[in-house]
PDB file of C-alpha atoms and ligand atoms in Angstrom:
ATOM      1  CA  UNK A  17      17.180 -10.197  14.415  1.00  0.00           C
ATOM      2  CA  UNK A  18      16.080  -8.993  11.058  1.00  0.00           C
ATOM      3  CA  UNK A  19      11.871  -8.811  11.305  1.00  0.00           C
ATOM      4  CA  UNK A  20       9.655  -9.106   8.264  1.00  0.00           C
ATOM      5  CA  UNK A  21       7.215  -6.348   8.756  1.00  0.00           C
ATOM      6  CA  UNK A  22       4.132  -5.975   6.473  1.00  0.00           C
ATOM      7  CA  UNK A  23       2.678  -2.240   6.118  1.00  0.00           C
ATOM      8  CA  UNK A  24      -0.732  -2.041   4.414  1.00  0.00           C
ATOM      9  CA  UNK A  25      -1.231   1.404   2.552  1.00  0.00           C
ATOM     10  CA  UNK A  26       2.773   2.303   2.309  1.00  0.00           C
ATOM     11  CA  UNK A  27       2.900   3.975  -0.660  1.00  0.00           C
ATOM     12  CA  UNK A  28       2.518   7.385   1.144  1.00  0.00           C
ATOM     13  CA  UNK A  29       1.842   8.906   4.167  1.00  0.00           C
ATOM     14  CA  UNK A  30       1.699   7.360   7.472  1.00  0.00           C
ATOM     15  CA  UNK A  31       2.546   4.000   5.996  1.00  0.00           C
ATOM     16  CA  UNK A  32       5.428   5.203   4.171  1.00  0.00           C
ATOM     17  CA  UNK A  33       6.533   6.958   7.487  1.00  0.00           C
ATOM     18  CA  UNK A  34       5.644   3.381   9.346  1.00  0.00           C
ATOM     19  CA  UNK A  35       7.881   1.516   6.632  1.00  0.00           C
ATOM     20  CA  UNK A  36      10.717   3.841   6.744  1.00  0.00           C
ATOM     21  CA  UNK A  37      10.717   3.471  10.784  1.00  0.00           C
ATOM     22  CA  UNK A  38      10.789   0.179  10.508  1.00  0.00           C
ATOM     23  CA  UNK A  39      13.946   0.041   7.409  1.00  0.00           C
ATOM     24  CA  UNK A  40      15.686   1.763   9.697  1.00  0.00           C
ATOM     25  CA  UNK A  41      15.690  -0.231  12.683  1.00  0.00           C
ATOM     26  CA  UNK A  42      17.258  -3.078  10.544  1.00  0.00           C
ATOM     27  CA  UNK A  43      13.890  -4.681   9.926  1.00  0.00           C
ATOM     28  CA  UNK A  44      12.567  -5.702   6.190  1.00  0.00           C
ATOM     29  CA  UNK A  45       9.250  -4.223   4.845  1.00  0.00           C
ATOM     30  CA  UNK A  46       6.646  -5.768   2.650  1.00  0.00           C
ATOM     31  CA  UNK A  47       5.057  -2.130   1.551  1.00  0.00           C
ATOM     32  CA  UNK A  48       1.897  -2.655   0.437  1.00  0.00           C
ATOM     33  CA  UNK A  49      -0.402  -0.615  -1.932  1.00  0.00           C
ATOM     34  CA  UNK A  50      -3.886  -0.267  -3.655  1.00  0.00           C
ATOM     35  CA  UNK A  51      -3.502   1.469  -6.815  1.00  0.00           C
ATOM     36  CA  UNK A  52      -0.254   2.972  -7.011  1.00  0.00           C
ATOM     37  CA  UNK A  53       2.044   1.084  -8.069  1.00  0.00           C
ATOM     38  CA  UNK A  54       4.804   3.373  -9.282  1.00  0.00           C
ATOM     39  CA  UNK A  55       4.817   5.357  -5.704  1.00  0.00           C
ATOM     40  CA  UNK A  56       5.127   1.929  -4.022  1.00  0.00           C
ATOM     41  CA  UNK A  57       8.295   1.106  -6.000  1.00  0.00           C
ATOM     42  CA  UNK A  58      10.008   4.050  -5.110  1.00  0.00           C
ATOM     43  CA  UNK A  59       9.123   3.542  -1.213  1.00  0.00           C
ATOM     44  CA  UNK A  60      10.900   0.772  -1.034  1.00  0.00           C
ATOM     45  CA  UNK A  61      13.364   1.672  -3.150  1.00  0.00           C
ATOM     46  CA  UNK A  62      14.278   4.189  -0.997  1.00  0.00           C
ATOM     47  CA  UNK A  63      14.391   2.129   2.131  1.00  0.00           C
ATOM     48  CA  UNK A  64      17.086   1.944   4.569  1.00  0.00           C
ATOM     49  CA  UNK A  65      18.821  -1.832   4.332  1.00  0.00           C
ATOM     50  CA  UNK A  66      18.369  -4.937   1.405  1.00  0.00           C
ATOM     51  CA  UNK A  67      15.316  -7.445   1.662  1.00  0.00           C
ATOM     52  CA  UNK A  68      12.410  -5.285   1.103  1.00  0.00           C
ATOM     53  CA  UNK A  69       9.768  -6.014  -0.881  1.00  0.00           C
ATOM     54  CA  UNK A  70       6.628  -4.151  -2.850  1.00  0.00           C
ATOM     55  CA  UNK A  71       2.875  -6.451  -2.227  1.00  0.00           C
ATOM     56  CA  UNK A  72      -0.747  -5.879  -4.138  1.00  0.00           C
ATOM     57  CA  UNK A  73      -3.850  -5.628  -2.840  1.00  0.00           C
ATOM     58  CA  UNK A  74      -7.614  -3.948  -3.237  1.00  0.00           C
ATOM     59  CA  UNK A  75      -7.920  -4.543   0.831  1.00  0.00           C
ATOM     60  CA  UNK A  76     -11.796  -4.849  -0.224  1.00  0.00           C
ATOM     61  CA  UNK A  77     -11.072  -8.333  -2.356  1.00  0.00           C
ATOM     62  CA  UNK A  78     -10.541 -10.922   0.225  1.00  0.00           C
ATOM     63  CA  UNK A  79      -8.896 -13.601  -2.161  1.00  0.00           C
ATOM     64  CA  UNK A  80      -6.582 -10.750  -3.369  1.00  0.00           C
ATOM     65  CA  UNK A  81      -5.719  -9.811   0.553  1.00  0.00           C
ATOM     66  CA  UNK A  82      -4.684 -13.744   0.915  1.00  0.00           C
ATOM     67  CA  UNK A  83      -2.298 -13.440  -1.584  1.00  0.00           C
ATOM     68  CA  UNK A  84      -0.618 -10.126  -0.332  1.00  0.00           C
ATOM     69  CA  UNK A  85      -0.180 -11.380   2.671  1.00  0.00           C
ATOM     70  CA  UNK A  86       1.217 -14.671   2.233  1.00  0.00           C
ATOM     71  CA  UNK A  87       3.134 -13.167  -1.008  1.00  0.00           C
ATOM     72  CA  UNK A  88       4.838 -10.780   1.896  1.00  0.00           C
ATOM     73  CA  UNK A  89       5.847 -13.813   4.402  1.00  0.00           C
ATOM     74  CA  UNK A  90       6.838 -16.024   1.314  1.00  0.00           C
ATOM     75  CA  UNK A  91       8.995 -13.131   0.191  1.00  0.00           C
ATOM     76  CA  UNK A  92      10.110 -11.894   3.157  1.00  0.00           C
ATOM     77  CA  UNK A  93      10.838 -15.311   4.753  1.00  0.00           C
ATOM     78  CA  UNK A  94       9.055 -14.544   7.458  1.00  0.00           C
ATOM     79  CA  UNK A  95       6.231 -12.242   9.033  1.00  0.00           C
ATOM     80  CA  UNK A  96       6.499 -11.083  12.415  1.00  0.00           C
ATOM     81  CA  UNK A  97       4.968  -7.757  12.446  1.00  0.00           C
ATOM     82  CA  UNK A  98       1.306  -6.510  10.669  1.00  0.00           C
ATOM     83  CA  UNK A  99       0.467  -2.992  10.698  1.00  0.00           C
ATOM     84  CA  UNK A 100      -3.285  -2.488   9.202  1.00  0.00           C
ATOM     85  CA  UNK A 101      -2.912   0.732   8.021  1.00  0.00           C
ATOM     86  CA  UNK A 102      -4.574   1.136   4.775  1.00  0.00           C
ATOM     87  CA  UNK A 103      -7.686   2.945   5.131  1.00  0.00           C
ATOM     88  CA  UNK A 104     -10.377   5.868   3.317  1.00  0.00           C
ATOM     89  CA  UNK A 105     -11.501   8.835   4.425  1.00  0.00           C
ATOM     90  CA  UNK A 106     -14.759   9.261   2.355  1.00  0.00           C
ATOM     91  CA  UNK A 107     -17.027  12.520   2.989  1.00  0.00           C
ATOM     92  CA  UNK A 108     -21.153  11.124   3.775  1.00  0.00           C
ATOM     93  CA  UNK A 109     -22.682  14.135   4.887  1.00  0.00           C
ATOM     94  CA  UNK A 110     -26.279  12.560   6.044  1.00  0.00           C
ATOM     95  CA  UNK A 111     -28.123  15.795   5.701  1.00  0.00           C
ATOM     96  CA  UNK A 112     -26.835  16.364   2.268  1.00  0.00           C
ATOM     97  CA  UNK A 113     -26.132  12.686   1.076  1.00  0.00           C
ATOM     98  CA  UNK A 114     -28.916  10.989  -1.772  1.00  0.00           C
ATOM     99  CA  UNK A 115     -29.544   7.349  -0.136  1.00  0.00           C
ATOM    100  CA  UNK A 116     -27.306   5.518  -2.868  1.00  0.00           C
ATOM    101  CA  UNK A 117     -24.598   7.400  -1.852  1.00  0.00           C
ATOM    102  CA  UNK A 118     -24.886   7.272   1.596  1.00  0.00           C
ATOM    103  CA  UNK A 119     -24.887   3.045   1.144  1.00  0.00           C
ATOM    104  CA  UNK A 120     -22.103   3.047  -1.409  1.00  0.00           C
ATOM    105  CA  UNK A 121     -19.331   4.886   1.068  1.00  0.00           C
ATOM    106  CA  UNK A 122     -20.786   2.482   3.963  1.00  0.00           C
ATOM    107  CA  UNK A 123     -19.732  -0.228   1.676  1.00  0.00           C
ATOM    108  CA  UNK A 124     -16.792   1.082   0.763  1.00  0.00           C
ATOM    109  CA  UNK A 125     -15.057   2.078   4.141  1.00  0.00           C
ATOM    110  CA  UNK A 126     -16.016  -0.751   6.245  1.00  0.00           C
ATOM    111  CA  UNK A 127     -14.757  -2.830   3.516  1.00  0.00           C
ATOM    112  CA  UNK A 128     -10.977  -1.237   3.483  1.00  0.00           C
ATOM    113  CA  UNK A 129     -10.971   0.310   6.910  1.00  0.00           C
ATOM    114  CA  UNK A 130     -12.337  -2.527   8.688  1.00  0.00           C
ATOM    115  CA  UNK A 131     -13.287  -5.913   6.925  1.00  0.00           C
ATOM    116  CA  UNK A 132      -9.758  -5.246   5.377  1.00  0.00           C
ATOM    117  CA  UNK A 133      -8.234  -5.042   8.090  1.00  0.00           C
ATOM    118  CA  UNK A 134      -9.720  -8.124  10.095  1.00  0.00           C
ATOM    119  CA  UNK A 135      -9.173  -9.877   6.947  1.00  0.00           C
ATOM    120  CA  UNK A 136      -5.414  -9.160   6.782  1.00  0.00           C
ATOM    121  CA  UNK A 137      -5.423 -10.075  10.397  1.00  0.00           C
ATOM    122  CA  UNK A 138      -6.707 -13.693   9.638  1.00  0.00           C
ATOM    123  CA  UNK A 139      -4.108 -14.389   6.672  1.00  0.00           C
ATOM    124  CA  UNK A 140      -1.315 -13.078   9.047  1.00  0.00           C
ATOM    125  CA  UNK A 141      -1.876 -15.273  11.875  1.00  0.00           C
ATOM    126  CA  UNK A 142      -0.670 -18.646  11.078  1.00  0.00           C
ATOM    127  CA  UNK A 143       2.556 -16.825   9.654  1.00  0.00           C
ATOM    128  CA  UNK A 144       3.128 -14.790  12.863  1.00  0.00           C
ATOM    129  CA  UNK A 145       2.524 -18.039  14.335  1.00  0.00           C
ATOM    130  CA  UNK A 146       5.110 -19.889  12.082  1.00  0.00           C
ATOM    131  CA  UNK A 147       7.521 -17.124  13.380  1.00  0.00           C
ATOM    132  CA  UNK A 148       7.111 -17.950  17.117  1.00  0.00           C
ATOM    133  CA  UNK A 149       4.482 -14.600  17.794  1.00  0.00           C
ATOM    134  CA  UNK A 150       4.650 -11.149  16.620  1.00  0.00           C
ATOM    135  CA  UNK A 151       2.364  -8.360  16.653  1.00  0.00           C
ATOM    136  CA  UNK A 152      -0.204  -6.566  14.754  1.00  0.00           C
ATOM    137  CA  UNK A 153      -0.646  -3.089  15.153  1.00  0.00           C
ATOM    138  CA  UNK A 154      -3.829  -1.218  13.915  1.00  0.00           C
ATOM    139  CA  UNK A 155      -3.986   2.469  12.749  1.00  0.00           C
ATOM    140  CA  UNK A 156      -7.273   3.902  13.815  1.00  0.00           C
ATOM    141  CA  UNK A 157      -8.587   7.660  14.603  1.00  0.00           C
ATOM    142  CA  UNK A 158      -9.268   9.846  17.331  1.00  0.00           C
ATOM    143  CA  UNK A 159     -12.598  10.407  15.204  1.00  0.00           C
ATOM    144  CA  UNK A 160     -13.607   6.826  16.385  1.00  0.00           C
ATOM    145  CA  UNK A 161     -14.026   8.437  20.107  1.00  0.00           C
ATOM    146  CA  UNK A 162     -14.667  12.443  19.339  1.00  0.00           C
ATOM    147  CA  UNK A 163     -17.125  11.532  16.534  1.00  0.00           C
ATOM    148  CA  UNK A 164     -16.912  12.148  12.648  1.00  0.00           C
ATOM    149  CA  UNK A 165     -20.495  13.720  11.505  1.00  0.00           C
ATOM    150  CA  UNK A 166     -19.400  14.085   7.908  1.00  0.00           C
ATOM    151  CA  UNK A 167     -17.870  11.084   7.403  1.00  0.00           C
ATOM    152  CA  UNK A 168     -19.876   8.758  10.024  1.00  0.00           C
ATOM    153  CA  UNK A 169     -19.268   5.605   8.376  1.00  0.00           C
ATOM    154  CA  UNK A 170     -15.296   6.665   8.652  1.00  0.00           C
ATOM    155  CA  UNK A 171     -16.019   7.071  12.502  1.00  0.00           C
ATOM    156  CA  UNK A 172     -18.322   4.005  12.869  1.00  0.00           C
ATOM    157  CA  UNK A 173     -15.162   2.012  10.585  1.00  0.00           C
ATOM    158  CA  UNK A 174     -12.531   3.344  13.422  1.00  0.00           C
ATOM    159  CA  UNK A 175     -14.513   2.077  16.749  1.00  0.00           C
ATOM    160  CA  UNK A 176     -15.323  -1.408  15.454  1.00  0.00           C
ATOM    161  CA  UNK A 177     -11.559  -1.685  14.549  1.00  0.00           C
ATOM    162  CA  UNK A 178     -10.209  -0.591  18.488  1.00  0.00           C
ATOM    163  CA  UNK A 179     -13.167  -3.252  19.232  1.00  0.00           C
ATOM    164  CA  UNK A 180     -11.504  -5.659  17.071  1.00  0.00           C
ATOM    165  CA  UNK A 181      -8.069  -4.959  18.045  1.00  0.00           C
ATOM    166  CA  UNK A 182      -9.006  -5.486  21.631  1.00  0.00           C
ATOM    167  CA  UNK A 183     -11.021  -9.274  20.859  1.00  0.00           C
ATOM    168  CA  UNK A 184      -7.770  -9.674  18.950  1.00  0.00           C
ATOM    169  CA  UNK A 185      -5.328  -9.207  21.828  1.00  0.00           C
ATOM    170  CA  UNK A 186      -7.345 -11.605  23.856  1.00  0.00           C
ATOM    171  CA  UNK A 187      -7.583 -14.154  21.514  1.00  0.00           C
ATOM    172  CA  UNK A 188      -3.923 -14.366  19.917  1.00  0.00           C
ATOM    173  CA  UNK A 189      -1.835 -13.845  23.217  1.00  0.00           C
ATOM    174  CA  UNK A 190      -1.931 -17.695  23.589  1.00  0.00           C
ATOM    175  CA  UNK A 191      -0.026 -17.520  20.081  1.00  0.00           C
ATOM    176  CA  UNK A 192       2.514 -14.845  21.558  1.00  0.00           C
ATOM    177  CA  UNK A 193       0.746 -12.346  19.209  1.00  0.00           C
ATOM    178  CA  UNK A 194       0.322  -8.753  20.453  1.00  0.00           C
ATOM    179  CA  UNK A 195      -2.488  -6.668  19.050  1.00  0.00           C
ATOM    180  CA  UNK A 196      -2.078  -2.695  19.818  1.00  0.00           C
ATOM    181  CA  UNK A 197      -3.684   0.253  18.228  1.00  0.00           C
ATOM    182  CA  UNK A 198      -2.684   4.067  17.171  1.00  0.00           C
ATOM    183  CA  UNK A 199      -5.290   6.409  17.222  1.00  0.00           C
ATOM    184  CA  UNK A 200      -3.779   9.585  15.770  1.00  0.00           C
ATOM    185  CA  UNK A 201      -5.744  12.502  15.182  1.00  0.00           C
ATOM    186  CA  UNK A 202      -5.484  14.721  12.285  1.00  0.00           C
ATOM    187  CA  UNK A 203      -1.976  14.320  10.624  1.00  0.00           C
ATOM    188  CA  UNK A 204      -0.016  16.160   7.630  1.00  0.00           C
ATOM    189  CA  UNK A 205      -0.653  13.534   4.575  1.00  0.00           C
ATOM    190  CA  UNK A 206      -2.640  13.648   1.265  1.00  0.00           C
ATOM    191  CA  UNK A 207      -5.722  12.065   3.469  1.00  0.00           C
ATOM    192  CA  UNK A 208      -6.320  15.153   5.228  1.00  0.00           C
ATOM    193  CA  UNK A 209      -5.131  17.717   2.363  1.00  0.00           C
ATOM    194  CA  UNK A 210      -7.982  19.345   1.765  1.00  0.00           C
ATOM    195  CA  UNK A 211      -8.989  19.770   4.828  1.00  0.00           C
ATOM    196  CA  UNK A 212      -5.848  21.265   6.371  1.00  0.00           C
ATOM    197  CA  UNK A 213      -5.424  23.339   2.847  1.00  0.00           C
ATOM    198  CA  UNK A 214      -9.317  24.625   3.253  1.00  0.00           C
ATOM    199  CA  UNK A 215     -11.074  27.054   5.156  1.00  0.00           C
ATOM    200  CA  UNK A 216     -11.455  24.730   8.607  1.00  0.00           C
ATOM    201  CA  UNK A 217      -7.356  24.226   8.343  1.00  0.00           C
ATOM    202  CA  UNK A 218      -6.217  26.739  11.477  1.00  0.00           C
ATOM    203  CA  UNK A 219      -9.125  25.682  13.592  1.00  0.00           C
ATOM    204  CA  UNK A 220      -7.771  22.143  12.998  1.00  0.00           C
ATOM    205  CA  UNK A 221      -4.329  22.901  14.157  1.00  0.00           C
ATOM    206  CA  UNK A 222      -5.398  24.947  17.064  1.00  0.00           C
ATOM    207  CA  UNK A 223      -7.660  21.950  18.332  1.00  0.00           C
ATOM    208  CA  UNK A 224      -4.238  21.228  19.496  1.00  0.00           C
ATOM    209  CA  UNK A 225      -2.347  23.338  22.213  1.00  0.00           C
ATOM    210  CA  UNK A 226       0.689  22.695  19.859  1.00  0.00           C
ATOM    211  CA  UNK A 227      -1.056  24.581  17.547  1.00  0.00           C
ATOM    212  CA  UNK A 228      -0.625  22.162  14.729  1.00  0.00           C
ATOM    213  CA  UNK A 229      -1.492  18.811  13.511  1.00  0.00           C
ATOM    214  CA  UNK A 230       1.270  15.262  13.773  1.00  0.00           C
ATOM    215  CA  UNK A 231       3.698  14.383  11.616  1.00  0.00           C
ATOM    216  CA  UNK A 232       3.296  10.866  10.426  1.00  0.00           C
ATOM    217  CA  UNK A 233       6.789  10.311  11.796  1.00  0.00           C
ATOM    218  CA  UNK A 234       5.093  10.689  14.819  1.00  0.00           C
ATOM    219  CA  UNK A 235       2.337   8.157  14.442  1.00  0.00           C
ATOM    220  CA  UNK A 236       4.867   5.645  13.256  1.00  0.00           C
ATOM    221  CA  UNK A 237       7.062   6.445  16.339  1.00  0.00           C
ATOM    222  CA  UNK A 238       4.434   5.034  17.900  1.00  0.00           C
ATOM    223  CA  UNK A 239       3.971   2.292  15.729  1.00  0.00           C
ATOM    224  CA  UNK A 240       7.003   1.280  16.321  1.00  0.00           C
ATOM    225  CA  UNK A 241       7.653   1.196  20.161  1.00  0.00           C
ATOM    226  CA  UNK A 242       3.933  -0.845  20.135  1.00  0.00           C
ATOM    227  CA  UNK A 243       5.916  -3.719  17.693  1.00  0.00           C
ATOM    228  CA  UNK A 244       8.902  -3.359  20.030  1.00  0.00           C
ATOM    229  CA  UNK A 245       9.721  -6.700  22.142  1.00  0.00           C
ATOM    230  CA  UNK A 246       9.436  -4.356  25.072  1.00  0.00           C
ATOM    231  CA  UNK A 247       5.540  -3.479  24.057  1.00  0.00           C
ATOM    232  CA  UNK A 248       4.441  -7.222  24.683  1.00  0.00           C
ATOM    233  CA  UNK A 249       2.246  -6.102  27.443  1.00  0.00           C
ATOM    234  CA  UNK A 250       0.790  -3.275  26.312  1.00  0.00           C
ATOM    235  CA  UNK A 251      -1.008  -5.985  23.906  1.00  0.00           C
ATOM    236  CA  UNK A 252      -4.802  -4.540  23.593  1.00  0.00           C
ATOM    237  CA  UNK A 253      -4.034  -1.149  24.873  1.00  0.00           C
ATOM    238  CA  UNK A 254      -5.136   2.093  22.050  1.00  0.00           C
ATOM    239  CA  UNK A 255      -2.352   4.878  22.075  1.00  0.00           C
ATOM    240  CA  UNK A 256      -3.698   8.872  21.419  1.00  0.00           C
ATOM    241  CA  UNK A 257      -1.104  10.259  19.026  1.00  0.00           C
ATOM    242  CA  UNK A 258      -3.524  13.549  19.016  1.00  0.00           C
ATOM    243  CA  UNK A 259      -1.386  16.378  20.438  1.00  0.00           C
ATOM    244  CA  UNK A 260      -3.648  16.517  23.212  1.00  0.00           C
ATOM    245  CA  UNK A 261      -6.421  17.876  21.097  1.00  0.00           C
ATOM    246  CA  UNK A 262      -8.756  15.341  22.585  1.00  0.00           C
ATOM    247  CA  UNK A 263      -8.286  14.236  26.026  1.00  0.00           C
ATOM    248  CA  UNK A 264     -10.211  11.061  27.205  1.00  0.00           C
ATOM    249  CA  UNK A 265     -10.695   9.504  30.492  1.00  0.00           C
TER     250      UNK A 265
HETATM  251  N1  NAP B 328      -4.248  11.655   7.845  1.00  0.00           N
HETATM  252  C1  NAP B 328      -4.958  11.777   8.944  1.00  0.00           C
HETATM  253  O1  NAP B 328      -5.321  12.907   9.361  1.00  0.00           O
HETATM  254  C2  NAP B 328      -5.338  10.553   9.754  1.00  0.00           C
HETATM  255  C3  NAP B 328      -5.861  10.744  11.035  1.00  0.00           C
HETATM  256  C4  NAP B 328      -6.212   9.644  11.793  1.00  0.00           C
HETATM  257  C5  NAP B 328      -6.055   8.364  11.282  1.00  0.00           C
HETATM  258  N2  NAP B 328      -5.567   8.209  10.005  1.00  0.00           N
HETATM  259  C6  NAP B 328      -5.476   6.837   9.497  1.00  0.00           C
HETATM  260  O2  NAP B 328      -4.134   6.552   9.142  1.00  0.00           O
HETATM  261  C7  NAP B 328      -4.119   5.608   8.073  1.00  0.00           C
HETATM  262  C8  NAP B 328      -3.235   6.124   6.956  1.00  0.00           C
HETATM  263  O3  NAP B 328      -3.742   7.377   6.554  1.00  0.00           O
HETATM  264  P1  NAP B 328      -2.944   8.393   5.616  1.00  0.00           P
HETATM  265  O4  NAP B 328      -3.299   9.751   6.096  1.00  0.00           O
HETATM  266  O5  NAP B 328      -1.530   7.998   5.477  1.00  0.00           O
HETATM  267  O6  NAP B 328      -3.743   8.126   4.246  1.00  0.00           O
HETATM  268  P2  NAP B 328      -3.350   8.371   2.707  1.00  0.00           P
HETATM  269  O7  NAP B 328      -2.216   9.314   2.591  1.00  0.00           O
HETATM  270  O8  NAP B 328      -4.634   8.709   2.035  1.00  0.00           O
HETATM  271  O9  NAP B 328      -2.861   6.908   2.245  1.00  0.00           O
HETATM  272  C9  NAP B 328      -3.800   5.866   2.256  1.00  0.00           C
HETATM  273  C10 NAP B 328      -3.105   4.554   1.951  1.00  0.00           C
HETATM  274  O10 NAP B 328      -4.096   3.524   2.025  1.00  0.00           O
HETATM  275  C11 NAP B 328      -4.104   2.790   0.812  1.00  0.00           C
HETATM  276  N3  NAP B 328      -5.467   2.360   0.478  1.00  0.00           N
HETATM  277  C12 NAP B 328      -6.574   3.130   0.360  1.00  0.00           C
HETATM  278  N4  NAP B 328      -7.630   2.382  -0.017  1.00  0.00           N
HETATM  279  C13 NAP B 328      -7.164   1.102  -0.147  1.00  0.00           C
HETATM  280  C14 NAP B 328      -7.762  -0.121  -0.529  1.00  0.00           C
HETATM  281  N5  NAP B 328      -9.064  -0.226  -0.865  1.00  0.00           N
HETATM  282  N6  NAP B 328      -6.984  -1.220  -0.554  1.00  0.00           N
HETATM  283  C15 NAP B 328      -5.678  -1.149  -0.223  1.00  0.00           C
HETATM  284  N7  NAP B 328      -5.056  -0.020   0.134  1.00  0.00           N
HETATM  285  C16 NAP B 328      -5.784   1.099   0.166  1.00  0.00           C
HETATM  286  C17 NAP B 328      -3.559   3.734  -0.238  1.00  0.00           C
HETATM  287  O11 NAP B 328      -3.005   2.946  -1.307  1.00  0.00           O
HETATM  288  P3  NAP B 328      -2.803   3.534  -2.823  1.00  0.00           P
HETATM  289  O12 NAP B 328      -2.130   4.870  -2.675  1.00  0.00           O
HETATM  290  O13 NAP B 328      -1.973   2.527  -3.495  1.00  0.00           O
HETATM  291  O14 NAP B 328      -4.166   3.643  -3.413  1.00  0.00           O
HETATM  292  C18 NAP B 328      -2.519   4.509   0.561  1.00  0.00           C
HETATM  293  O15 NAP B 328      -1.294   3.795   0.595  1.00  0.00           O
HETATM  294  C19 NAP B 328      -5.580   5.399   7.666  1.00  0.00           C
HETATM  295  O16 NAP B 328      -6.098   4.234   8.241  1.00  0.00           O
HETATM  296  C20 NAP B 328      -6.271   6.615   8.240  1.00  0.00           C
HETATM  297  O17 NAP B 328      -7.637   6.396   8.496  1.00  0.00           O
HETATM  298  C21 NAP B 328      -5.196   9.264   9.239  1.00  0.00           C
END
C-alpha cells in the first residue's frame, strides 16, 4: 500500500533524510517547508517514486498549519503518517540575554517546536482517522533530558513535546493512531553547523564513544521503523538516536 506521509521541515536535513526514507519505501511525501521554497522543490523532485508533493507553512500561524495539512491529505489522497519535525534551535544565553530577547526566542521556539507541532497534530487527526489510523512521529532532542543551558527554551520546547507525544499515544490509540518520538542527539545538518564547525566541535563528537555525531539517515531510520505497521505497539515509547552519548535509565 502506497502511504501518504507528511514531513514538516523537509527541505533539508533530517526531514529531507525522513522524506527520502520514506520515497523509497514506495510511500508518497508531502515535504513541507517554512521559507524555502526553492530547496523544497528540489527535495521532492528528487524523490524516489511519482505522487509527491511540496506543502507551505510558518508552523507558528495556526490558520496557515490547517491549510498545509489538509492541502497534504487533499493532495496526497490520503494521510497516514505525520512526522513533526520542523523545529529552531535559537541561542538564549540567560546570563548574557537583555529581557526582550530572552521573551522573544521563548515565543518563538515554543511556537514552531511545540505549539506547531501539537497544532499539526490536531489538523492531522481526523485525516489519519479518515485513513483507518496511522501514526505520528515526533522529532525531539536528547537536550530535552541532558539539559540545554544556552538555549533553555529549546530544551524546555523538547520535554513538553515527549510529554505531548506520550498524552497523544493515550488518547488517539482508540483511533488506531500511534504516537512515537525520536530523540536524536547532536546530528550532521545546517542546525548544528556552527557548532560542530566551532571550537566545542571534537568535544561534541567525542561525547559519543563513536567518536562522532548521527547522520540524519540515521534518525530517519528510526523514523521509519516507528511508522512501520510492525511499530504499533511501541505507540508512546521515545527512541535515543544519541550514539550512546547520553545513557538514561
Ligand atoms: N541537528 C541536530 O543536531 C538535532 C539534534 C536533535 C534534534 N534535532 C531536531 O531535529 C529536527 C530537524 O532538525 P535539523 O537539524 O534537520 O534542522 P535544520 O537543518 O535547521 O532544518 C530545520 C527545518 O525546519 C523548518 N522550520 C524551521 N522553522 C520553521 C517554522 N517556523 N515553520 C515551519 N518550518 C520551520 C525549516 O524550514 P525552511 O528551511 O523552509 O525554513 C527546515 O526545513 C528539529 O526538530 C530539531 O530540533 C536536531
Amino acid at each position: 500500500m502506497t502511504r501518504g506521509v507528511l514531513v514538516t521541515g523537509a527541505s533539508r536535513g533530517i526531514g529531507r533524510a525522513v522524506a527520502e526514507a520514506f520515497a523509497k519505501a514506495g510511500d508518497r511525501v508531502a515535504v513541507h517547508y517554512n521559507s524555502a521554497a526553492r530547496q523544497a522543490g528540489e527535495v521532492a523532485g528528487a524523490l524516489h517514486g511519482d505522487g509527491h508533493v511540496v506543502v507551505q507553512a510558518d508552523l507558528a500561524d495556526a490558520a496557515a498549519v490547517r491549510r498545509a495539512v489538509d492541502t497534504a491529505a487533499e493532495r496526497l489522497g490520503r494521510l497516514d503518517v505525520l512526522v513533526n519535525n520542523a523545529g529552531v534551535y535559537l541561542a538564549h544565553p540567560p546570563l548574557s540575554t537583555s529581557y526582550e530577547q530572552w521573551q522573544e526566542v521563548w515565543s518563538a521556539t515554543l511556537a514552531t517546536n511545540l505549539t506547531g507541532a501539537a497544532n499539526a497534530t490536531f489538523c492531522a487527526v481526523p485525516h489519519l482517522s479518515a485513513a483507518g489510523g496511522g501514526t505520528i512521529v515526533n522529532v525531539s532532542s536528547r537536550g530535552a533530558f541532558r539539559g540545554e543551558p544556552d538555549h533553555p527554551a529549546y530544551g524546555a520546547s523538547k520535554a513538553a513535546l515527549n510529554g505531548f507525544g506520550q498524552s497523544m499515544a493515550l488518547a488517539l490509540a482508540p483511533q488506531h493512531i500511534s504516537v512515537a518520538t525520536v530523540a536524536p542527539g547532536f546530528v550532521d545538518t545546517d542546525m548544528a553547523r556552527e557548532i560542530l564547525d566551532g571550537p566545542q566541535g571534537e568535544a561534541i563528537r567525542q561525547q559519543s564513544p563513536f567518536g562522532r555525531v548521527a547522520r540524519p539517515e540515521e534518525v530517519a531510520a528510526a523514523v521509519l521503523w516507528l511508522a512501520s505497521p510492525e511499530a504499533v505497539f511501541a505507540s508512546g515509547t521515545i527512541i535515543d538516536v544519541n550514539g550512546a552519548s547520553y545513557l538514561r535509565s
